Every structure is written in C-alpha cells, then in structure tokens.
C-alpha cells in the first residue's frame, strides 16, 4: 500500500487532514484505506511522551502496524507526530522494502496556534503544557531535499489539501528501488553438481594423461578454454 506519513506539531490538524485524505481516496478509488495512529492504538499521550522508553515503544508499535498493512495495492495513512527525522527514515526504508511509493504531508502551524487548539480540546484529549512545549522544541522539520521526506506537501491551516498532487505522488510515481543488500541472491543452476563433477573428472583424466608423457619434476598447467580443458607441458607442447 502506498504510505502517507502525516507530520507536524501536536494539535496542528494532522488527524483532520488524514480524515480528508481517507474520504477522498475511498470516494475516488476502489482501494482500501487504513489509518494507523496514536488514537487507534489507545496511546495515552501525556504518559507516553513523558517517558522516553514508552515513547520509543509506541513508535515501534506504530511502525509494526504500518509494516503489517503496507503493500503495493491499497493505502496506509500514518497519523502521528512523526517528528523525528530518523524515524521518518525508518518508514522510508520500510516502503523501499515493500517496493511501494510514499509521501509526507506536513501540517505547518505556529506554536501559538497549536497551543490554542490544544487548550480548546476536551480535557481528556489535551497535552499537558510541559509535554506540548517539549514536543514542539524537539520537532525536526521535514526537508524535501532528503529522500525520506520527499515528495513533501506542506499544508497551512487554511489551505485546501492538494488531493490530486498527493494522488499523483502515490500512483504515478515509481516506488524506490530496494537496497541490494536485502535482495535474494539468484539460485545456483539446477545442473551445478553435474557440471562440477564433469569438470573434476576432466581435470583428473588430464592429469593421468599428462603423467604418461612427463617426467618427475615437470610442471603441468591447466587452462579452461572455449574448446575444453587445455594442458600445457613444460616443453611448450599443447595437449588437447
């Protein structure tokens, strides 16, 4: 499934944009659309983002869920902060392995706007002010010059989502080639053992034949030519 990675400050409109994308692709394509995010996994934001190990475990769970769903056919939307560039690189590598395109949608807002939206949420859905400020400070903005952040669609709070451009990025662009180190090596020829045994027998017979015309101390060299095994004796004679 082509992968759409949402990215932005806390309370920057990522979930609203993810819902717009999901509705658009369900209406215009026959592909299934899967949304993976903190809400679907029941992540307690204030508890998880206050502990680095719990946050790391939560990111791993999100990545594992994406990996289970991603393939070449349908669409996966990852609705989370995705604020660490190293994590976005891991997601990029995941799509390379699956040989499917991806894109990044950056919901760009100011810290003041996001903070106001956070305060207007229901109390159970709010980030604490300390957690909110810490996440904003740690945010690593995407850069379209990085292959794992490209193609990048930056969307302001009042912008209309570029649905057609995002669709083209997913369905009209080739998937990144997988790393050569992850590719299976070609299998050996089915007659490999037969060929190996035949060459071994030819070498042995050539040695036995050369012994009949050589004396102790002579050197015998072997060369595999187009016409078969060639033996050269020290007297410059060639025996076929």
PDB file of C-alpha atoms in Angstrom:
ATOM      1  CA  UNK A   1       0.000   0.000   0.000  1.00  0.00           C
ATOM      2  CA  UNK A   2       1.314   3.469  -0.729  1.00  0.00           C
ATOM      3  CA  UNK A   3       2.105   5.164   2.561  1.00  0.00           C
ATOM      4  CA  UNK A   4       1.117   8.700   3.569  1.00  0.00           C
ATOM      5  CA  UNK A   5       3.075   9.963   6.568  1.00  0.00           C
ATOM      6  CA  UNK A   6       1.473  12.823   8.468  1.00  0.00           C
ATOM      7  CA  UNK A   7       3.832  15.182  10.289  1.00  0.00           C
ATOM      8  CA  UNK A   8       3.537  18.278  12.445  1.00  0.00           C
ATOM      9  CA  UNK A   9       3.303  19.844  15.876  1.00  0.00           C
ATOM     10  CA  UNK A  10       0.845  18.436  18.398  1.00  0.00           C
ATOM     11  CA  UNK A  11      -2.652  19.753  17.604  1.00  0.00           C
ATOM     12  CA  UNK A  12      -1.665  21.023  14.145  1.00  0.00           C
ATOM     13  CA  UNK A  13      -4.596  19.458  12.258  1.00  0.00           C
ATOM     14  CA  UNK A  14      -2.984  16.144  11.260  1.00  0.00           C
ATOM     15  CA  UNK A  15      -5.988  13.999  12.134  1.00  0.00           C
ATOM     16  CA  UNK A  16      -8.401  16.303  10.281  1.00  0.00           C
ATOM     17  CA  UNK A  17      -6.198  16.174   7.192  1.00  0.00           C
ATOM     18  CA  UNK A  18      -5.840  12.383   7.490  1.00  0.00           C
ATOM     19  CA  UNK A  19      -9.628  12.065   7.542  1.00  0.00           C
ATOM     20  CA  UNK A  20      -9.872  14.252   4.419  1.00  0.00           C
ATOM     21  CA  UNK A  21      -7.363  12.030   2.642  1.00  0.00           C
ATOM     22  CA  UNK A  22      -9.143   8.855   3.697  1.00  0.00           C
ATOM     23  CA  UNK A  23     -12.520  10.148   2.496  1.00  0.00           C
ATOM     24  CA  UNK A  24     -11.035  11.307  -0.824  1.00  0.00           C
ATOM     25  CA  UNK A  25      -9.362   8.011  -1.677  1.00  0.00           C
ATOM     26  CA  UNK A  26     -12.364   5.961  -0.607  1.00  0.00           C
ATOM     27  CA  UNK A  27     -14.568   8.065  -2.908  1.00  0.00           C
ATOM     28  CA  UNK A  28     -12.244   8.186  -5.918  1.00  0.00           C
ATOM     29  CA  UNK A  29     -10.590   4.740  -5.872  1.00  0.00           C
ATOM     30  CA  UNK A  30     -11.536   1.158  -5.161  1.00  0.00           C
ATOM     31  CA  UNK A  31      -8.593   0.768  -2.799  1.00  0.00           C
ATOM     32  CA  UNK A  32      -8.908   0.098   0.893  1.00  0.00           C
ATOM     33  CA  UNK A  33      -7.610   2.918   3.096  1.00  0.00           C
ATOM     34  CA  UNK A  34      -6.159   2.110   6.529  1.00  0.00           C
ATOM     35  CA  UNK A  35      -5.413   4.764   9.144  1.00  0.00           C
ATOM     36  CA  UNK A  36      -2.778   3.953  11.757  1.00  0.00           C
ATOM     37  CA  UNK A  37      -2.249   6.349  14.635  1.00  0.00           C
ATOM     38  CA  UNK A  38      -1.977   7.055  18.320  1.00  0.00           C
ATOM     39  CA  UNK A  39      -5.757   7.013  18.747  1.00  0.00           C
ATOM     40  CA  UNK A  40      -6.180   3.605  17.102  1.00  0.00           C
ATOM     41  CA  UNK A  41      -3.552   2.116  19.412  1.00  0.00           C
ATOM     42  CA  UNK A  42      -5.029   3.739  22.527  1.00  0.00           C
ATOM     43  CA  UNK A  43      -1.886   5.731  23.306  1.00  0.00           C
ATOM     44  CA  UNK A  44      -2.077   7.902  26.447  1.00  0.00           C
ATOM     45  CA  UNK A  45      -0.172  10.892  25.076  1.00  0.00           C
ATOM     46  CA  UNK A  46       0.826  12.569  28.331  1.00  0.00           C
ATOM     47  CA  UNK A  47       2.004   9.326  29.885  1.00  0.00           C
ATOM     48  CA  UNK A  48       3.825   8.016  26.808  1.00  0.00           C
ATOM     49  CA  UNK A  49       5.558  11.253  25.773  1.00  0.00           C
ATOM     50  CA  UNK A  50       6.729  11.864  29.323  1.00  0.00           C
ATOM     51  CA  UNK A  51       8.836   8.686  29.269  1.00  0.00           C
ATOM     52  CA  UNK A  52      11.440   8.165  26.526  1.00  0.00           C
ATOM     53  CA  UNK A  53      11.237   4.361  26.664  1.00  0.00           C
ATOM     54  CA  UNK A  54       7.456   4.307  26.476  1.00  0.00           C
ATOM     55  CA  UNK A  55       7.600   6.744  23.578  1.00  0.00           C
ATOM     56  CA  UNK A  56      10.113   4.528  21.802  1.00  0.00           C
ATOM     57  CA  UNK A  57       7.862   1.503  22.353  1.00  0.00           C
ATOM     58  CA  UNK A  58       4.854   3.420  20.997  1.00  0.00           C
ATOM     59  CA  UNK A  59       6.735   4.397  17.837  1.00  0.00           C
ATOM     60  CA  UNK A  60       7.798   0.774  17.373  1.00  0.00           C
ATOM     61  CA  UNK A  61       4.174  -0.350  17.699  1.00  0.00           C
ATOM     62  CA  UNK A  62       3.052   2.180  15.086  1.00  0.00           C
ATOM     63  CA  UNK A  63       5.808   1.112  12.716  1.00  0.00           C
ATOM     64  CA  UNK A  64       4.945  -2.563  13.190  1.00  0.00           C
ATOM     65  CA  UNK A  65       1.289  -1.865  12.435  1.00  0.00           C
ATOM     66  CA  UNK A  66       2.245   0.018   9.255  1.00  0.00           C
ATOM     67  CA  UNK A  67       4.549  -2.816   8.231  1.00  0.00           C
ATOM     68  CA  UNK A  68       1.713  -5.338   8.607  1.00  0.00           C
ATOM     69  CA  UNK A  69      -0.560  -3.336   6.323  1.00  0.00           C
ATOM     70  CA  UNK A  70       1.768  -1.817   3.730  1.00  0.00           C
ATOM     71  CA  UNK A  71       1.965  -3.405   0.275  1.00  0.00           C
ATOM     72  CA  UNK A  72       1.618  -2.375  -3.362  1.00  0.00           C
ATOM     73  CA  UNK A  73      -2.179  -2.266  -3.562  1.00  0.00           C
ATOM     74  CA  UNK A  74      -4.046  -0.128  -1.056  1.00  0.00           C
ATOM     75  CA  UNK A  75      -3.281   2.945   1.081  1.00  0.00           C
ATOM     76  CA  UNK A  76      -1.964   3.406   4.618  1.00  0.00           C
ATOM     77  CA  UNK A  77      -2.106   6.766   6.431  1.00  0.00           C
ATOM     78  CA  UNK A  78       0.150   7.117   9.467  1.00  0.00           C
ATOM     79  CA  UNK A  79      -1.482   9.754  11.667  1.00  0.00           C
ATOM     80  CA  UNK A  80       1.061  10.606  14.353  1.00  0.00           C
ATOM     81  CA  UNK A  81       3.594  13.305  15.203  1.00  0.00           C
ATOM     82  CA  UNK A  82       6.428  11.631  13.237  1.00  0.00           C
ATOM     83  CA  UNK A  83       8.626  14.482  14.407  1.00  0.00           C
ATOM     84  CA  UNK A  84      11.948  12.592  14.445  1.00  0.00           C
ATOM     85  CA  UNK A  85      13.754  12.523  11.100  1.00  0.00           C
ATOM     86  CA  UNK A  86      15.450   9.219  11.963  1.00  0.00           C
ATOM     87  CA  UNK A  87      12.026   7.627  12.440  1.00  0.00           C
ATOM     88  CA  UNK A  88      10.812   9.032   9.124  1.00  0.00           C
ATOM     89  CA  UNK A  89      13.892   7.488   7.517  1.00  0.00           C
ATOM     90  CA  UNK A  90      12.937   4.102   9.001  1.00  0.00           C
ATOM     91  CA  UNK A  91       9.476   4.451   7.464  1.00  0.00           C
ATOM     92  CA  UNK A  92      11.067   5.309   4.117  1.00  0.00           C
ATOM     93  CA  UNK A  93      13.197   2.154   4.293  1.00  0.00           C
ATOM     94  CA  UNK A  94      10.057   0.181   5.074  1.00  0.00           C
ATOM     95  CA  UNK A  95       8.400   1.404   1.862  1.00  0.00           C
ATOM     96  CA  UNK A  96      11.564   0.607  -0.102  1.00  0.00           C
ATOM     97  CA  UNK A  97      11.444  -2.937   1.176  1.00  0.00           C
ATOM     98  CA  UNK A  98       7.759  -3.192   0.244  1.00  0.00           C
ATOM     99  CA  UNK A  99       8.504  -1.526  -3.127  1.00  0.00           C
ATOM    100  CA  UNK A 100       5.667   0.970  -2.812  1.00  0.00           C
ATOM    101  CA  UNK A 101       5.680   4.804  -3.041  1.00  0.00           C
ATOM    102  CA  UNK A 102       5.208   7.127  -0.092  1.00  0.00           C
ATOM    103  CA  UNK A 103       4.772  10.837   0.565  1.00  0.00           C
ATOM    104  CA  UNK A 104       4.884  13.189   3.539  1.00  0.00           C
ATOM    105  CA  UNK A 105       2.152  15.677   4.482  1.00  0.00           C
ATOM    106  CA  UNK A 106       3.455  18.380   6.835  1.00  0.00           C
ATOM    107  CA  UNK A 107       0.731  20.276   8.679  1.00  0.00           C
ATOM    108  CA  UNK A 108       2.576  23.529   9.264  1.00  0.00           C
ATOM    109  CA  UNK A 109       1.296  25.723  12.094  1.00  0.00           C
ATOM    110  CA  UNK A 110       2.830  28.126  14.581  1.00  0.00           C
ATOM    111  CA  UNK A 111       3.414  27.026  18.136  1.00  0.00           C
ATOM    112  CA  UNK A 112       0.878  29.633  19.291  1.00  0.00           C
ATOM    113  CA  UNK A 113      -1.907  28.307  17.039  1.00  0.00           C
ATOM    114  CA  UNK A 114      -1.244  24.710  18.032  1.00  0.00           C
ATOM    115  CA  UNK A 115      -1.173  25.643  21.700  1.00  0.00           C
ATOM    116  CA  UNK A 116      -4.539  27.405  21.368  1.00  0.00           C
ATOM    117  CA  UNK A 117      -6.066  24.392  19.608  1.00  0.00           C
ATOM    118  CA  UNK A 118      -4.708  22.166  22.349  1.00  0.00           C
ATOM    119  CA  UNK A 119      -6.359  24.274  25.057  1.00  0.00           C
ATOM    120  CA  UNK A 120      -9.695  24.203  23.207  1.00  0.00           C
ATOM    121  CA  UNK A 121      -9.787  20.407  23.224  1.00  0.00           C
ATOM    122  CA  UNK A 122     -11.648  18.345  25.778  1.00  0.00           C
ATOM    123  CA  UNK A 123      -9.544  17.906  28.901  1.00  0.00           C
ATOM    124  CA  UNK A 124      -9.049  14.174  28.302  1.00  0.00           C
ATOM    125  CA  UNK A 125      -7.567  14.848  24.858  1.00  0.00           C
ATOM    126  CA  UNK A 126      -5.255  17.699  25.776  1.00  0.00           C
ATOM    127  CA  UNK A 127      -1.488  17.551  26.003  1.00  0.00           C
ATOM    128  CA  UNK A 128      -0.167  18.932  29.276  1.00  0.00           C
ATOM    129  CA  UNK A 129       1.619  22.226  28.717  1.00  0.00           C
ATOM    130  CA  UNK A 130       5.018  20.790  29.662  1.00  0.00           C
ATOM    131  CA  UNK A 131       4.647  17.861  27.229  1.00  0.00           C
ATOM    132  CA  UNK A 132       3.341  20.140  24.495  1.00  0.00           C
ATOM    133  CA  UNK A 133       6.272  22.546  24.780  1.00  0.00           C
ATOM    134  CA  UNK A 134       8.801  19.708  24.924  1.00  0.00           C
ATOM    135  CA  UNK A 135       7.418  18.121  21.731  1.00  0.00           C
ATOM    136  CA  UNK A 136       7.491  21.463  19.902  1.00  0.00           C
ATOM    137  CA  UNK A 137      11.117  22.017  20.919  1.00  0.00           C
ATOM    138  CA  UNK A 138      12.152  18.523  19.805  1.00  0.00           C
ATOM    139  CA  UNK A 139      10.335  18.728  16.458  1.00  0.00           C
ATOM    140  CA  UNK A 140      12.648  18.095  13.484  1.00  0.00           C
ATOM    141  CA  UNK A 141      11.062  19.777  10.477  1.00  0.00           C
ATOM    142  CA  UNK A 142      10.990  17.776   7.233  1.00  0.00           C
ATOM    143  CA  UNK A 143      13.221  18.830   4.351  1.00  0.00           C
ATOM    144  CA  UNK A 144      12.270  17.927   0.770  1.00  0.00           C
ATOM    145  CA  UNK A 145      15.982  17.603  -0.088  1.00  0.00           C
ATOM    146  CA  UNK A 146      16.025  14.427   1.992  1.00  0.00           C
ATOM    147  CA  UNK A 147      14.775  11.450   0.016  1.00  0.00           C
ATOM    148  CA  UNK A 148      12.870  10.161   3.064  1.00  0.00           C
ATOM    149  CA  UNK A 149      10.961  13.483   3.277  1.00  0.00           C
ATOM    150  CA  UNK A 150      10.150  13.624  -0.424  1.00  0.00           C
ATOM    151  CA  UNK A 151       7.726  14.194  -2.032  1.00  0.00           C
ATOM    152  CA  UNK A 152       6.745  16.701   0.642  1.00  0.00           C
ATOM    153  CA  UNK A 153       3.395  18.514   0.798  1.00  0.00           C
ATOM    154  CA  UNK A 154       3.356  21.420   3.259  1.00  0.00           C
ATOM    155  CA  UNK A 155      -0.167  22.456   4.240  1.00  0.00           C
ATOM    156  CA  UNK A 156      -1.053  25.590   6.213  1.00  0.00           C
ATOM    157  CA  UNK A 157      -4.106  25.657   8.474  1.00  0.00           C
ATOM    158  CA  UNK A 158      -6.341  27.438   5.914  1.00  0.00           C
ATOM    159  CA  UNK A 159      -5.002  25.685   2.813  1.00  0.00           C
ATOM    160  CA  UNK A 160      -7.007  23.318   0.652  1.00  0.00           C
ATOM    161  CA  UNK A 161      -5.391  19.914   0.694  1.00  0.00           C
ATOM    162  CA  UNK A 162      -3.673  19.210  -2.702  1.00  0.00           C
ATOM    163  CA  UNK A 163      -5.505  15.917  -3.180  1.00  0.00           C
ATOM    164  CA  UNK A 164      -4.700  15.420  -6.854  1.00  0.00           C
ATOM    165  CA  UNK A 165      -0.990  16.111  -6.379  1.00  0.00           C
ATOM    166  CA  UNK A 166      -0.865  13.665  -3.472  1.00  0.00           C
ATOM    167  CA  UNK A 167      -2.700  11.074  -5.553  1.00  0.00           C
ATOM    168  CA  UNK A 168      -0.214  11.513  -8.408  1.00  0.00           C
ATOM    169  CA  UNK A 169       2.693  11.118  -5.983  1.00  0.00           C
ATOM    170  CA  UNK A 170       1.287   7.800  -4.821  1.00  0.00           C
ATOM    171  CA  UNK A 171       0.013   6.260  -8.050  1.00  0.00           C
ATOM    172  CA  UNK A 172       2.005   7.849 -10.881  1.00  0.00           C
ATOM    173  CA  UNK A 173       5.468   7.603  -9.367  1.00  0.00           C
ATOM    174  CA  UNK A 174       7.713   4.583  -9.307  1.00  0.00           C
ATOM    175  CA  UNK A 175       8.479   3.012  -5.975  1.00  0.00           C
ATOM    176  CA  UNK A 176      12.061   3.489  -4.711  1.00  0.00           C
ATOM    177  CA  UNK A 177      14.286   0.528  -5.611  1.00  0.00           C
ATOM    178  CA  UNK A 178      15.050  -1.791  -2.686  1.00  0.00           C
ATOM    179  CA  UNK A 179      18.556  -1.962  -1.245  1.00  0.00           C
ATOM    180  CA  UNK A 180      20.705  -4.567  -2.991  1.00  0.00           C
ATOM    181  CA  UNK A 181      21.726  -5.977   0.386  1.00  0.00           C
ATOM    182  CA  UNK A 182      18.125  -7.030   1.053  1.00  0.00           C
ATOM    183  CA  UNK A 183      17.633  -8.837  -2.251  1.00  0.00           C
ATOM    184  CA  UNK A 184      17.732 -12.602  -2.513  1.00  0.00           C
ATOM    185  CA  UNK A 185      20.703 -13.948  -4.387  1.00  0.00           C
ATOM    186  CA  UNK A 186      19.930 -15.941  -7.567  1.00  0.00           C
ATOM    187  CA  UNK A 187      19.761 -19.650  -7.112  1.00  0.00           C
ATOM    188  CA  UNK A 188      22.546 -21.805  -8.491  1.00  0.00           C
ATOM    189  CA  UNK A 189      21.931 -23.593 -11.762  1.00  0.00           C
ATOM    190  CA  UNK A 190      19.968 -26.823 -11.355  1.00  0.00           C
ATOM    191  CA  UNK A 191      22.768 -28.775 -13.094  1.00  0.00           C
ATOM    192  CA  UNK A 192      25.512 -27.233 -10.954  1.00  0.00           C
ATOM    193  CA  UNK A 193      26.535 -30.520  -9.319  1.00  0.00           C
ATOM    194  CA  UNK A 194      26.624 -32.290 -12.687  1.00  0.00           C
ATOM    195  CA  UNK A 195      28.849 -29.598 -14.212  1.00  0.00           C
ATOM    196  CA  UNK A 196      31.141 -29.615 -11.168  1.00  0.00           C
ATOM    197  CA  UNK A 197      31.537 -33.401 -11.324  1.00  0.00           C
ATOM    198  CA  UNK A 198      32.208 -33.303 -15.078  1.00  0.00           C
ATOM    199  CA  UNK A 199      34.937 -30.662 -14.739  1.00  0.00           C
ATOM    200  CA  UNK A 200      36.516 -32.549 -11.848  1.00  0.00           C
ATOM    201  CA  UNK A 201      36.640 -35.759 -13.905  1.00  0.00           C
ATOM    202  CA  UNK A 202      38.140 -33.874 -16.859  1.00  0.00           C
ATOM    203  CA  UNK A 203      40.884 -32.460 -14.635  1.00  0.00           C
ATOM    204  CA  UNK A 204      41.691 -35.875 -13.173  1.00  0.00           C
ATOM    205  CA  UNK A 205      41.844 -37.529 -16.612  1.00  0.00           C
ATOM    206  CA  UNK A 206      44.050 -34.722 -17.915  1.00  0.00           C
ATOM    207  CA  UNK A 207      46.470 -35.281 -15.046  1.00  0.00           C
ATOM    208  CA  UNK A 208      46.607 -39.031 -15.657  1.00  0.00           C
ATOM    209  CA  UNK A 209      47.243 -38.495 -19.380  1.00  0.00           C
ATOM    210  CA  UNK A 210      49.947 -35.907 -18.732  1.00  0.00           C
ATOM    211  CA  UNK A 211      51.764 -38.315 -16.407  1.00  0.00           C
ATOM    212  CA  UNK A 212      52.326 -40.680 -19.316  1.00  0.00           C
ATOM    213  CA  UNK A 213      54.454 -38.157 -21.227  1.00  0.00           C
ATOM    214  CA  UNK A 214      56.083 -36.247 -18.359  1.00  0.00           C
ATOM    215  CA  UNK A 215      58.958 -36.993 -16.037  1.00  0.00           C
ATOM    216  CA  UNK A 216      59.212 -36.242 -12.310  1.00  0.00           C
ATOM    217  CA  UNK A 217      59.767 -32.537 -11.737  1.00  0.00           C
ATOM    218  CA  UNK A 218      57.806 -31.363 -14.809  1.00  0.00           C
ATOM    219  CA  UNK A 219      55.206 -28.671 -14.237  1.00  0.00           C
ATOM    220  CA  UNK A 220      51.754 -29.001 -15.747  1.00  0.00           C
ATOM    221  CA  UNK A 221      49.425 -26.005 -16.055  1.00  0.00           C
ATOM    222  CA  UNK A 222      45.716 -26.132 -16.791  1.00  0.00           C
ATOM    223  CA  UNK A 223      43.641 -23.650 -18.712  1.00  0.00           C
ATOM    224  CA  UNK A 224      39.911 -23.710 -19.360  1.00  0.00           C
ATOM    225  CA  UNK A 225      39.371 -22.648 -22.953  1.00  0.00           C
ATOM    226  CA  UNK A 226      36.339 -22.413 -25.239  1.00  0.00           C
ATOM    227  CA  UNK A 227      37.078 -25.908 -26.564  1.00  0.00           C
ATOM    228  CA  UNK A 228      37.507 -27.510 -23.178  1.00  0.00           C
ATOM    229  CA  UNK A 229      40.418 -28.180 -20.870  1.00  0.00           C
ATOM    230  CA  UNK A 230      43.889 -27.397 -22.272  1.00  0.00           C
ATOM    231  CA  UNK A 231      47.061 -28.751 -20.703  1.00  0.00           C
ATOM    232  CA  UNK A 232      50.461 -27.227 -21.357  1.00  0.00           C
ATOM    233  CA  UNK A 233      53.619 -29.179 -20.568  1.00  0.00           C
ATOM    234  CA  UNK A 234      56.986 -27.530 -19.793  1.00  0.00           C
ATOM    235  CA  UNK A 235      58.240 -28.342 -23.345  1.00  0.00           C
ATOM    236  CA  UNK A 236      55.656 -25.884 -24.795  1.00  0.00           C
ATOM    237  CA  UNK A 237      53.588 -28.626 -26.273  1.00  0.00           C
ATOM    238  CA  UNK A 238      49.836 -28.277 -26.069  1.00  0.00           C
ATOM    239  CA  UNK A 239      47.787 -31.352 -25.307  1.00  0.00           C
ATOM    240  CA  UNK A 240      44.055 -31.122 -26.083  1.00  0.00           C
TER     241      UNK A 240
END
